[in-house]
Short mmCIF file of C-alpha atoms and ligand atoms in Angstrom, two decimals:
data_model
loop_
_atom_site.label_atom_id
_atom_site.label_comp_id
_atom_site.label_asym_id
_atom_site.label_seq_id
_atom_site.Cartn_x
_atom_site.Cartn_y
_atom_site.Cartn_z
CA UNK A 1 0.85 26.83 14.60
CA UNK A 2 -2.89 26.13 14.42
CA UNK A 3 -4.15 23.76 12.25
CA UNK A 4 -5.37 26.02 9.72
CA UNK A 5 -1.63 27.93 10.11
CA UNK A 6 -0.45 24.94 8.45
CA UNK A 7 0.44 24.47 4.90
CA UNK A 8 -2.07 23.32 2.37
CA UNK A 9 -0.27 20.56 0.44
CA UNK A 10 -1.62 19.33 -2.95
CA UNK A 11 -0.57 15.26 -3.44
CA UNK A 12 -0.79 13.63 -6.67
CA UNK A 13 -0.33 9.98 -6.89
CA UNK A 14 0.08 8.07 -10.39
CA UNK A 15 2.63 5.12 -9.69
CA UNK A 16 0.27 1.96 -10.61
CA UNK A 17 -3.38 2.20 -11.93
CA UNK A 18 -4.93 4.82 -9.69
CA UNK A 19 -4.66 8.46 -10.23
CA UNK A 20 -4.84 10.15 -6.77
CA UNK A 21 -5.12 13.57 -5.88
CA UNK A 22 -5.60 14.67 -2.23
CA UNK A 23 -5.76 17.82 -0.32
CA UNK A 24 -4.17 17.80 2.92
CA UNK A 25 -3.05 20.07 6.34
CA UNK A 26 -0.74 18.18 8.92
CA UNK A 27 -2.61 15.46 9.78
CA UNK A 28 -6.40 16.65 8.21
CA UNK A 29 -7.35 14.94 5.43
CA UNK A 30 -9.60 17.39 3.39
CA UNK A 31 -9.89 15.53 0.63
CA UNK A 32 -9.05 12.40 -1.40
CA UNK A 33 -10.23 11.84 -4.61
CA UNK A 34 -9.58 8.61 -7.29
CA UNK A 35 -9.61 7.69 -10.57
CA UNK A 36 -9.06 4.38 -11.26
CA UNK A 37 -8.39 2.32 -14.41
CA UNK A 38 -8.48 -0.90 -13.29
CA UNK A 39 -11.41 -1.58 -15.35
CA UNK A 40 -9.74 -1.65 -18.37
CA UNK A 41 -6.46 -3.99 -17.19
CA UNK A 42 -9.07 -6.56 -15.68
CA UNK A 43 -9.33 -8.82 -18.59
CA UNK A 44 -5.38 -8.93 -19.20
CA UNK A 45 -5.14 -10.15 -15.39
CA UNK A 46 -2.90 -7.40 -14.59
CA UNK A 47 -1.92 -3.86 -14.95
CA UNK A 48 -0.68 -3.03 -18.48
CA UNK A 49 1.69 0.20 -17.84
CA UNK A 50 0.56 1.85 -21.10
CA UNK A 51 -2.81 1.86 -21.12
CA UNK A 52 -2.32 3.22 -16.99
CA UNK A 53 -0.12 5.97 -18.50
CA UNK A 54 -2.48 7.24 -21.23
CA UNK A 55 -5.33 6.76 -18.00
CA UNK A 56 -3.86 8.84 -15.61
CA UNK A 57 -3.16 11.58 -18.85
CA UNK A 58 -7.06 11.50 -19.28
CA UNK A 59 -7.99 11.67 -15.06
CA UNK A 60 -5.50 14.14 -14.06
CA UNK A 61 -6.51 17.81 -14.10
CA UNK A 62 -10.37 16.73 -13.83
CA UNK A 63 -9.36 14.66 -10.56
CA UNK A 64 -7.36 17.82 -9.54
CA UNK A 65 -10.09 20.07 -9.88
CA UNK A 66 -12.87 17.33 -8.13
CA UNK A 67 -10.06 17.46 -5.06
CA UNK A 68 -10.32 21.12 -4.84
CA UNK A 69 -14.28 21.25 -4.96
CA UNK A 70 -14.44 18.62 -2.10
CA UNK A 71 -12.48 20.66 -0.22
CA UNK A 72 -13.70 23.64 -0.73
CA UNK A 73 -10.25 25.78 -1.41
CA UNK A 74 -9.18 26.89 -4.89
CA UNK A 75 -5.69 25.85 -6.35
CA UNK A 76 -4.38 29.28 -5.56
CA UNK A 77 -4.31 28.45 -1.75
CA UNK A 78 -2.15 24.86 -2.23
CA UNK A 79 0.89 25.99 -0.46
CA UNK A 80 3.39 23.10 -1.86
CA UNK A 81 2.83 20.25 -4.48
CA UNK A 82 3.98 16.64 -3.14
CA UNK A 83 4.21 13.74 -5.46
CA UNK A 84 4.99 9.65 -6.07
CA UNK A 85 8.81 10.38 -7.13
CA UNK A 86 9.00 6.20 -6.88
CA UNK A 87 8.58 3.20 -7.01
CA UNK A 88 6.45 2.58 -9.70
CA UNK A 89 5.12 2.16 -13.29
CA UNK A 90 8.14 3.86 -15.23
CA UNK A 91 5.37 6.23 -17.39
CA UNK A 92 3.12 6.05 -15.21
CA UNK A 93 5.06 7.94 -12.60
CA UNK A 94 6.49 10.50 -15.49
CA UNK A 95 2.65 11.92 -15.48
CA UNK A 96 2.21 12.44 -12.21
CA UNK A 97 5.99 14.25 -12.00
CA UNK A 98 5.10 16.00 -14.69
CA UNK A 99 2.05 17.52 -13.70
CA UNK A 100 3.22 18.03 -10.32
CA UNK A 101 5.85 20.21 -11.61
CA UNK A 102 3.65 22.08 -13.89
CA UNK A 103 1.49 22.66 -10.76
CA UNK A 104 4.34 23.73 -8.49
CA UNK A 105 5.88 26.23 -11.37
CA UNK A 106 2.53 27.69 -12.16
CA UNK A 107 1.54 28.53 -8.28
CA UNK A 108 5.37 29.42 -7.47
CA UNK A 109 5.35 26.83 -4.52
CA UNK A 110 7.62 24.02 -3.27
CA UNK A 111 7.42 20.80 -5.20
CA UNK A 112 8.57 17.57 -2.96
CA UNK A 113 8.81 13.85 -4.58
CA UNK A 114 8.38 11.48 -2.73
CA UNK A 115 8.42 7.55 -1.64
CA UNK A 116 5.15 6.02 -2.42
CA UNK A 117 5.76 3.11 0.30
CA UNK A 118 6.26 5.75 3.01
CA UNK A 119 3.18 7.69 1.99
CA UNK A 120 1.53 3.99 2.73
CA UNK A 121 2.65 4.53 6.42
CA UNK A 122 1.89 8.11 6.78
CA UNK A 123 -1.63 8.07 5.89
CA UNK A 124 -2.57 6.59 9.05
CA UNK A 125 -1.88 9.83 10.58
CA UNK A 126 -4.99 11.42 9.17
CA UNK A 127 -7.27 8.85 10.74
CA UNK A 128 -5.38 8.25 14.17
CA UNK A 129 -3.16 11.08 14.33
CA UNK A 130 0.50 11.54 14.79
CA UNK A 131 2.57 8.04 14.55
CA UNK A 132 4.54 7.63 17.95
CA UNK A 133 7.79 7.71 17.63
CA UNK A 134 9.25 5.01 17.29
CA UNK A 135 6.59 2.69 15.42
CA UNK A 136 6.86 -0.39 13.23
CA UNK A 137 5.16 -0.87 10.17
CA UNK A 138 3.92 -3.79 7.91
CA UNK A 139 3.51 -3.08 4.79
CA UNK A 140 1.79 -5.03 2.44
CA UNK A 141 0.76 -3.81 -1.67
CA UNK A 142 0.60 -5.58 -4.74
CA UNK A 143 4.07 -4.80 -5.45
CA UNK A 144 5.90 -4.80 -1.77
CA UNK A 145 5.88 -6.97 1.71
CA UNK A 146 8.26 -5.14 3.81
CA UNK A 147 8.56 -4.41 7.70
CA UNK A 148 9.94 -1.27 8.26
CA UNK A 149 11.10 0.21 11.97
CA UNK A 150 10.06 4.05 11.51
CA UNK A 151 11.88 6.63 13.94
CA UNK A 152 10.72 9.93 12.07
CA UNK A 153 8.70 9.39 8.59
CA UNK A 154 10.19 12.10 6.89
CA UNK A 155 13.88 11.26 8.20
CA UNK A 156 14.47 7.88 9.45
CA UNK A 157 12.81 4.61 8.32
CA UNK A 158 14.68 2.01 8.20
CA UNK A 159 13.66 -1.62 7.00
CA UNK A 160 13.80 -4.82 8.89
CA UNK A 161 12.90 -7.33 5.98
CA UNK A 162 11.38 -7.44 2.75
CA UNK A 163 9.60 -10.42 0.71
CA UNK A 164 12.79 -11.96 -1.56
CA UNK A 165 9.90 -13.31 -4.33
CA UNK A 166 6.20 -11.98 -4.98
CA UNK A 167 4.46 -9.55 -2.60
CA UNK A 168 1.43 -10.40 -0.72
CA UNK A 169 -0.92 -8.90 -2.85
CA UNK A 170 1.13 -9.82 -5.99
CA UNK A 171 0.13 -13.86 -4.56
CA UNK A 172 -3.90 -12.96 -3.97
CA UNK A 173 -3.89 -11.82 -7.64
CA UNK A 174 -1.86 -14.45 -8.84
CA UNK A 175 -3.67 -17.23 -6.64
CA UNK A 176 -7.18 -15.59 -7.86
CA UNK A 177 -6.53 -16.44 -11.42
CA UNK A 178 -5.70 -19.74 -10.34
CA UNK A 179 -9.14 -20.08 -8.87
CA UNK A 180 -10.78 -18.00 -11.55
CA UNK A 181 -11.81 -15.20 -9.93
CA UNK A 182 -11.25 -11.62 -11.10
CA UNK A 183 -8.23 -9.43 -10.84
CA UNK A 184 -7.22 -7.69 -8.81
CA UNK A 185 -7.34 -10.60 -6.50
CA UNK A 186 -7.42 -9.32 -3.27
CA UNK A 187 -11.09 -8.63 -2.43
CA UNK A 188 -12.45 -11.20 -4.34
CA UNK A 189 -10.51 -14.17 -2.50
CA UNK A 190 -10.97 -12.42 1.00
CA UNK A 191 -14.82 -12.51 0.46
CA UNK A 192 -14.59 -16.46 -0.60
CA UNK A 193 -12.42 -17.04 2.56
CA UNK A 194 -15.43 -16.10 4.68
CA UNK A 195 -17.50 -18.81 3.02
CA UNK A 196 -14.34 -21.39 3.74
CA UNK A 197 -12.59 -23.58 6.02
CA UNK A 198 -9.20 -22.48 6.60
CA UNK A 199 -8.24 -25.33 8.01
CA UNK A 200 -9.60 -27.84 5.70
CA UNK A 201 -6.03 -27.91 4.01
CA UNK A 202 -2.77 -26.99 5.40
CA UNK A 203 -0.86 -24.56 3.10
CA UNK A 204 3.59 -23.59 3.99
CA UNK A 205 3.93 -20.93 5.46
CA UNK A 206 7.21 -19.41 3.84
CA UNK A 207 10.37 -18.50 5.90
CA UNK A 208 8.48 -19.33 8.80
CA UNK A 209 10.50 -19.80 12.08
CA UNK A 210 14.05 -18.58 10.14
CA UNK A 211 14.73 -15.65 12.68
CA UNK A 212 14.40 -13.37 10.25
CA UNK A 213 12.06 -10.25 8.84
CA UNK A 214 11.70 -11.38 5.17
CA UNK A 215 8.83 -13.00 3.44
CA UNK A 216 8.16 -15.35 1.23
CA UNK A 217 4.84 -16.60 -0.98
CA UNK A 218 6.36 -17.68 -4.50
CA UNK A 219 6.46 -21.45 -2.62
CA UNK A 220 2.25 -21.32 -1.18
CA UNK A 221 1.33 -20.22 -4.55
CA UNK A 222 2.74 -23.34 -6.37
CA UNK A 223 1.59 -24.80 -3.75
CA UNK A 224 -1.74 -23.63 -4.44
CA UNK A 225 -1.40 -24.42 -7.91
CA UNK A 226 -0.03 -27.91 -7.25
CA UNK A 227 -3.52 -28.52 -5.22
CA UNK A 228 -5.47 -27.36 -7.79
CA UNK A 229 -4.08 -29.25 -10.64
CA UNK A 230 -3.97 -32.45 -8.27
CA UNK A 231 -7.90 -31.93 -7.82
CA UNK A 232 -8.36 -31.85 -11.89
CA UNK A 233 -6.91 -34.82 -12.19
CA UNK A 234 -8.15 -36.83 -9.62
CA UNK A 235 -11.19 -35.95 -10.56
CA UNK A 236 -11.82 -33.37 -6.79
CA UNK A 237 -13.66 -30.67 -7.30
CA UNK A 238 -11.80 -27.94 -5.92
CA UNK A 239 -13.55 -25.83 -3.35
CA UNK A 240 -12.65 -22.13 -3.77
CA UNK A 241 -13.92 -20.95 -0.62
CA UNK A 242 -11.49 -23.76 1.51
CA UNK A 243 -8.82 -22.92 -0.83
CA UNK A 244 -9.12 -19.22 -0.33
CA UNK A 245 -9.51 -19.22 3.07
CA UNK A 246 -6.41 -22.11 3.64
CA UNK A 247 -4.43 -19.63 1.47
CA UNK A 248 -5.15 -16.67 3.03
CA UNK A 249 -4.90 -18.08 6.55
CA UNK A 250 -1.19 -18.82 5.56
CA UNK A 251 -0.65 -15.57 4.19
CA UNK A 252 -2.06 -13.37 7.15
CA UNK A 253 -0.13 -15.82 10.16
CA UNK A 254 3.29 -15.34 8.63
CA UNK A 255 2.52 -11.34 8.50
CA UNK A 256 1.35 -11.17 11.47
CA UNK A 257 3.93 -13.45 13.88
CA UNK A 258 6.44 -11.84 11.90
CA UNK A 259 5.22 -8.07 12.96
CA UNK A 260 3.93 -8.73 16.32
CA UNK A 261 7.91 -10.30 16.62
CA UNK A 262 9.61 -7.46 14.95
CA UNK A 263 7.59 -5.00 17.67
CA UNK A 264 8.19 -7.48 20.94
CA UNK A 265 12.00 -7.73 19.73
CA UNK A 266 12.62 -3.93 19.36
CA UNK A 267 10.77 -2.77 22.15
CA UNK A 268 8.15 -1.13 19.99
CA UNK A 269 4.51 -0.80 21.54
CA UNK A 270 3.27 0.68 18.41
CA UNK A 271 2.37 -1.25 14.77
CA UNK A 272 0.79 0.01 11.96
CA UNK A 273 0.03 -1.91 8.94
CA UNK A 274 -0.66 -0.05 5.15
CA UNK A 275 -0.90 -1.13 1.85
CA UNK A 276 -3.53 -2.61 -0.14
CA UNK A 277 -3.36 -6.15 1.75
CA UNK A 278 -4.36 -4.27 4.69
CA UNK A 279 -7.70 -3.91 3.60
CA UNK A 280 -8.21 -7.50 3.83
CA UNK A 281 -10.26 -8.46 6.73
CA UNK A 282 -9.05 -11.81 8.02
CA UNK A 283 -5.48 -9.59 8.45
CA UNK A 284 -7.24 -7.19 10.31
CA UNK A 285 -9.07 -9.39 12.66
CA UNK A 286 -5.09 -11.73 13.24
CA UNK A 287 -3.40 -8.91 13.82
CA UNK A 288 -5.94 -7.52 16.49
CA UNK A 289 -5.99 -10.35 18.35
CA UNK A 290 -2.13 -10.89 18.29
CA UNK A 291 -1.62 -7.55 18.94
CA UNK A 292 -3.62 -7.39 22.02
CA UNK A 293 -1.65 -10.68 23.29
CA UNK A 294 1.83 -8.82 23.29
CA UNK A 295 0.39 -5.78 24.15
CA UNK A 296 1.45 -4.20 21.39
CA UNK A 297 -1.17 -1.12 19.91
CA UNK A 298 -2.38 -1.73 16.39
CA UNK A 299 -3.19 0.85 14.30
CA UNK A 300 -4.71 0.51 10.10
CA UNK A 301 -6.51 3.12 8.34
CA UNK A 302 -9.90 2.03 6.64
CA UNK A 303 -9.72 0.46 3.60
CA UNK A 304 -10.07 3.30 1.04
CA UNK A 305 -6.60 4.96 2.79
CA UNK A 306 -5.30 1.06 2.64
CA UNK A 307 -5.25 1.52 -0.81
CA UNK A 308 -3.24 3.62 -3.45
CA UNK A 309 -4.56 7.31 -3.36
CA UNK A 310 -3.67 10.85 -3.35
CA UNK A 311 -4.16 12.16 0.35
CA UNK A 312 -1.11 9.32 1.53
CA UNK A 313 1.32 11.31 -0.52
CA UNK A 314 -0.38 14.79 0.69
CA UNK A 315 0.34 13.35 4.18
CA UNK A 316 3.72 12.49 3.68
CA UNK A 317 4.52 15.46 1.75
CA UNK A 318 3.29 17.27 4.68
CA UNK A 319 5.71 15.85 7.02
CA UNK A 320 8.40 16.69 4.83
CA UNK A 321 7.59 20.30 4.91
CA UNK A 322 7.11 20.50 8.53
CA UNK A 323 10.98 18.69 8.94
CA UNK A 324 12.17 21.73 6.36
CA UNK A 325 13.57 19.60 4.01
CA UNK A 326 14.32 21.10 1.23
CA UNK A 327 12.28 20.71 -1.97
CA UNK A 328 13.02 18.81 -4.94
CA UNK A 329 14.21 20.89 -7.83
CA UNK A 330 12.08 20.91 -11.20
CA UNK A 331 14.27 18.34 -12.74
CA UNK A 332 12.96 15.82 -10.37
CA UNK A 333 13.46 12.50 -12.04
CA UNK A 334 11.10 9.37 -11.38
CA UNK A 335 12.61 6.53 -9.94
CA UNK A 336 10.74 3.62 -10.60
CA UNK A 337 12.59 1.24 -7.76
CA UNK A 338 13.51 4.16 -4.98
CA UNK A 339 14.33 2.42 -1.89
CA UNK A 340 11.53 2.61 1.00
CA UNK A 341 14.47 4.10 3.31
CA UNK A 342 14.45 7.11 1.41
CA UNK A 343 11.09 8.93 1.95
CA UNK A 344 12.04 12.08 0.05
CA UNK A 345 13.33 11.37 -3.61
CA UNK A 346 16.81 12.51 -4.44
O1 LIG B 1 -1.34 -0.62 -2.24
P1 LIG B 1 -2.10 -1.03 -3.45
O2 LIG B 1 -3.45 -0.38 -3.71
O3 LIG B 1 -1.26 -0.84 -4.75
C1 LIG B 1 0.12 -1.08 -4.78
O4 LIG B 1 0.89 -0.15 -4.40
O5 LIG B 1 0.49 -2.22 -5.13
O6 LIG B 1 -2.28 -2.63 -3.33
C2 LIG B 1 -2.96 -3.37 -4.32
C3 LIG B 1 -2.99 -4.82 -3.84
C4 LIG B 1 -3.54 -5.79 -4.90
O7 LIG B 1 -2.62 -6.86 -5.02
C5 LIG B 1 -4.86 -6.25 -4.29
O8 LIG B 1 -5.20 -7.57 -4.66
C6 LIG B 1 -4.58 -6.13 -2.80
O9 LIG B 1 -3.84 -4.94 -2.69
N1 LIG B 1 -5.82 -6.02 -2.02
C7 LIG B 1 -6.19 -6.96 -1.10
C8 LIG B 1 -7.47 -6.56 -0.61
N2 LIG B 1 -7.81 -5.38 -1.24
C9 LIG B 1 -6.79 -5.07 -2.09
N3 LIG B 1 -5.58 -8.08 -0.69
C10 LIG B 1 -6.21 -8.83 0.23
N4 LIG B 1 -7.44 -8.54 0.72
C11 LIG B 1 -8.10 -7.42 0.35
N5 LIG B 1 -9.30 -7.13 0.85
ZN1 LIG B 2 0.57 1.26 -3.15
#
């Protein structure tokens, strides 16, 4: 099949605070259009699930219909609707399901629901192209840490460890409040890292050295806290930019040693790292470098793929159709903690 042979798939994405739509064929990305309402859970520090719900009710069909126009098709030539089945917001994900099966009914096309955390990994295909098989992949959101060892995305990924507290990104927001910088805490604390000294303070590193795949960052950020409330009292004024940058250093080595390991130890010449952390630019840089030690090739979409959006669960849905697995039936049910070894929801 040529690449305009291929189906059209339509992928809607609602599972946190961004409502993604994305248009894509096999591995084209021909569009990828967000909404985002993080505006409006900024001042609570977090995301507050109802007010996302009600957002993603308001962004939907307009975001649909900007998708379309970017790409230049009309919604009579999607040939299958692919959505976040799970995990996620409990009615946050309901919207997106919902309109995804009013989408797929109307149009008379395949509807497929489907793992938000794989979509993560199968985005990089529309930047670099096809994953080889077999890859690892680090990934790294607000609400998951987990390395994964991916044979086939549609069929076979299989994880190697998880994080057994908070997720990477769930420790930049929290550590971010603790410095007082805005939520979400990601960008913020990588652009005050740049201004620090990551070695002006030494930071655990958590299950470091313990042979295993899993993560942990509950410990660095009390220990983060612990520093800053030891400065207030002895009267040290706390510098944000060290701090950042200590904290992040401690962050990005453990993800990194722990991948670069997971690829040496399986035999794996290929990594790929998703998610919203991967955005951050001290990871990218660490992971470069330690990749090109073990010889190991590295590959991370830009940023705006890093991050939750439509065209990740168009790509995955994509590769879901081209395995001819068969679609989910219209009473698809959300499933707000589906397990990242199941790419297609039940
Ligand atoms: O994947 P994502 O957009 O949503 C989830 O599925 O969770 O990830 C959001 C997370 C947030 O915790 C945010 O602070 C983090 O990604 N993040 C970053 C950066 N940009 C976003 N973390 C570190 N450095 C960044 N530049
Ligand atoms: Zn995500």
């Amino acid at each position: 099949m040529s690449g305009s042979d291929l189906p059209l798939i339509l992928g809607i994405e609602t599972s946190c605070d961004e409502t993604g739509v994305g248009l894509v064929r096999g591995c084209e990305l021909l569009s990828d259009e967000v909404a985002s309402s993080v505006e409006q859970h900024a001042r609570f520090g977090g995301v507050v699930p109802e007010v996302a719900s009600r957002a993603h009710l308001e962004a939907m069909s307009p975001t649909v219909q900007r998708a379309l126009d970017s790409a230049g098709v009309q919604l009579s030539d999607v040939d299958a609707v692919a959505v976040t089945a799970g995990p996620g917001l409990a009615g946050a994900l309901l919207v997106g399901v919902s309109a995804a099966k009013a989408y797929a009914l109307a149009l008379d096309v395949p509807l497929y629901g489907v793992n938000h955390l794989v979509g993560h990994v199968a985005v990089d295909q529309l930047e670099h192209g096809p994953l080889p098989k077999p890859a690892i992949a680090l990934l790294v959101s607000g609400g998951h840490t987990s390395l994964l060892y991916v044979r086939d995305l549609a069929t076979d990924v299989r994880p190697l460890g998880d994080t057994v507290d908070d997720a990477a990104g769930e420790a930049y927001d929290k550590v971010a409040r603790l410095l007082g910088l805005p939520y979400p805490g990601g960008p913020p604390i990588d652009r005050a890292a740049r201004e620090g000294d990551s070695g002006a303070i030494h930071f655990p590193r958590g299950k470091w050295g313990d042979g295993s795949y899993d993560f942990s960052f509950s410990g660095l950020k009390t220990a983060v806290a612990r520093w800053v409330e030891d400065g207030e009292r002895d009267g040290r004024a706390p510098s944000v930019p060290d701090i950042a940058a200590a904290f992040q250093e401690s962050v990005v080595d453990v993800l990194t040693r722990k991948a670069v390991d997971a690829c040496v130890e399986h035999g794996v010449g290929h990594l790929v790292i998703s998610g919203g952390v991967a955005a951050n630019s001290r990871l990218r840089e660490l992971a470069g470098q330690r990749c090109a030690d073990a010889g190991v090739e590295l590959r991370v979409p830009r940023p705006r793929l890093c991050t939750d959006n439509g065209a990740m669960i168009a790509a995955l849905g994509a590769e879901v159709a081209a395995a001819g697995l068969p679609p989910s039936r219209l009473d698809l049910a959300t499933d707000t903690s589906l397990p990242v070894g199941q790419p297609l929801a039940a």
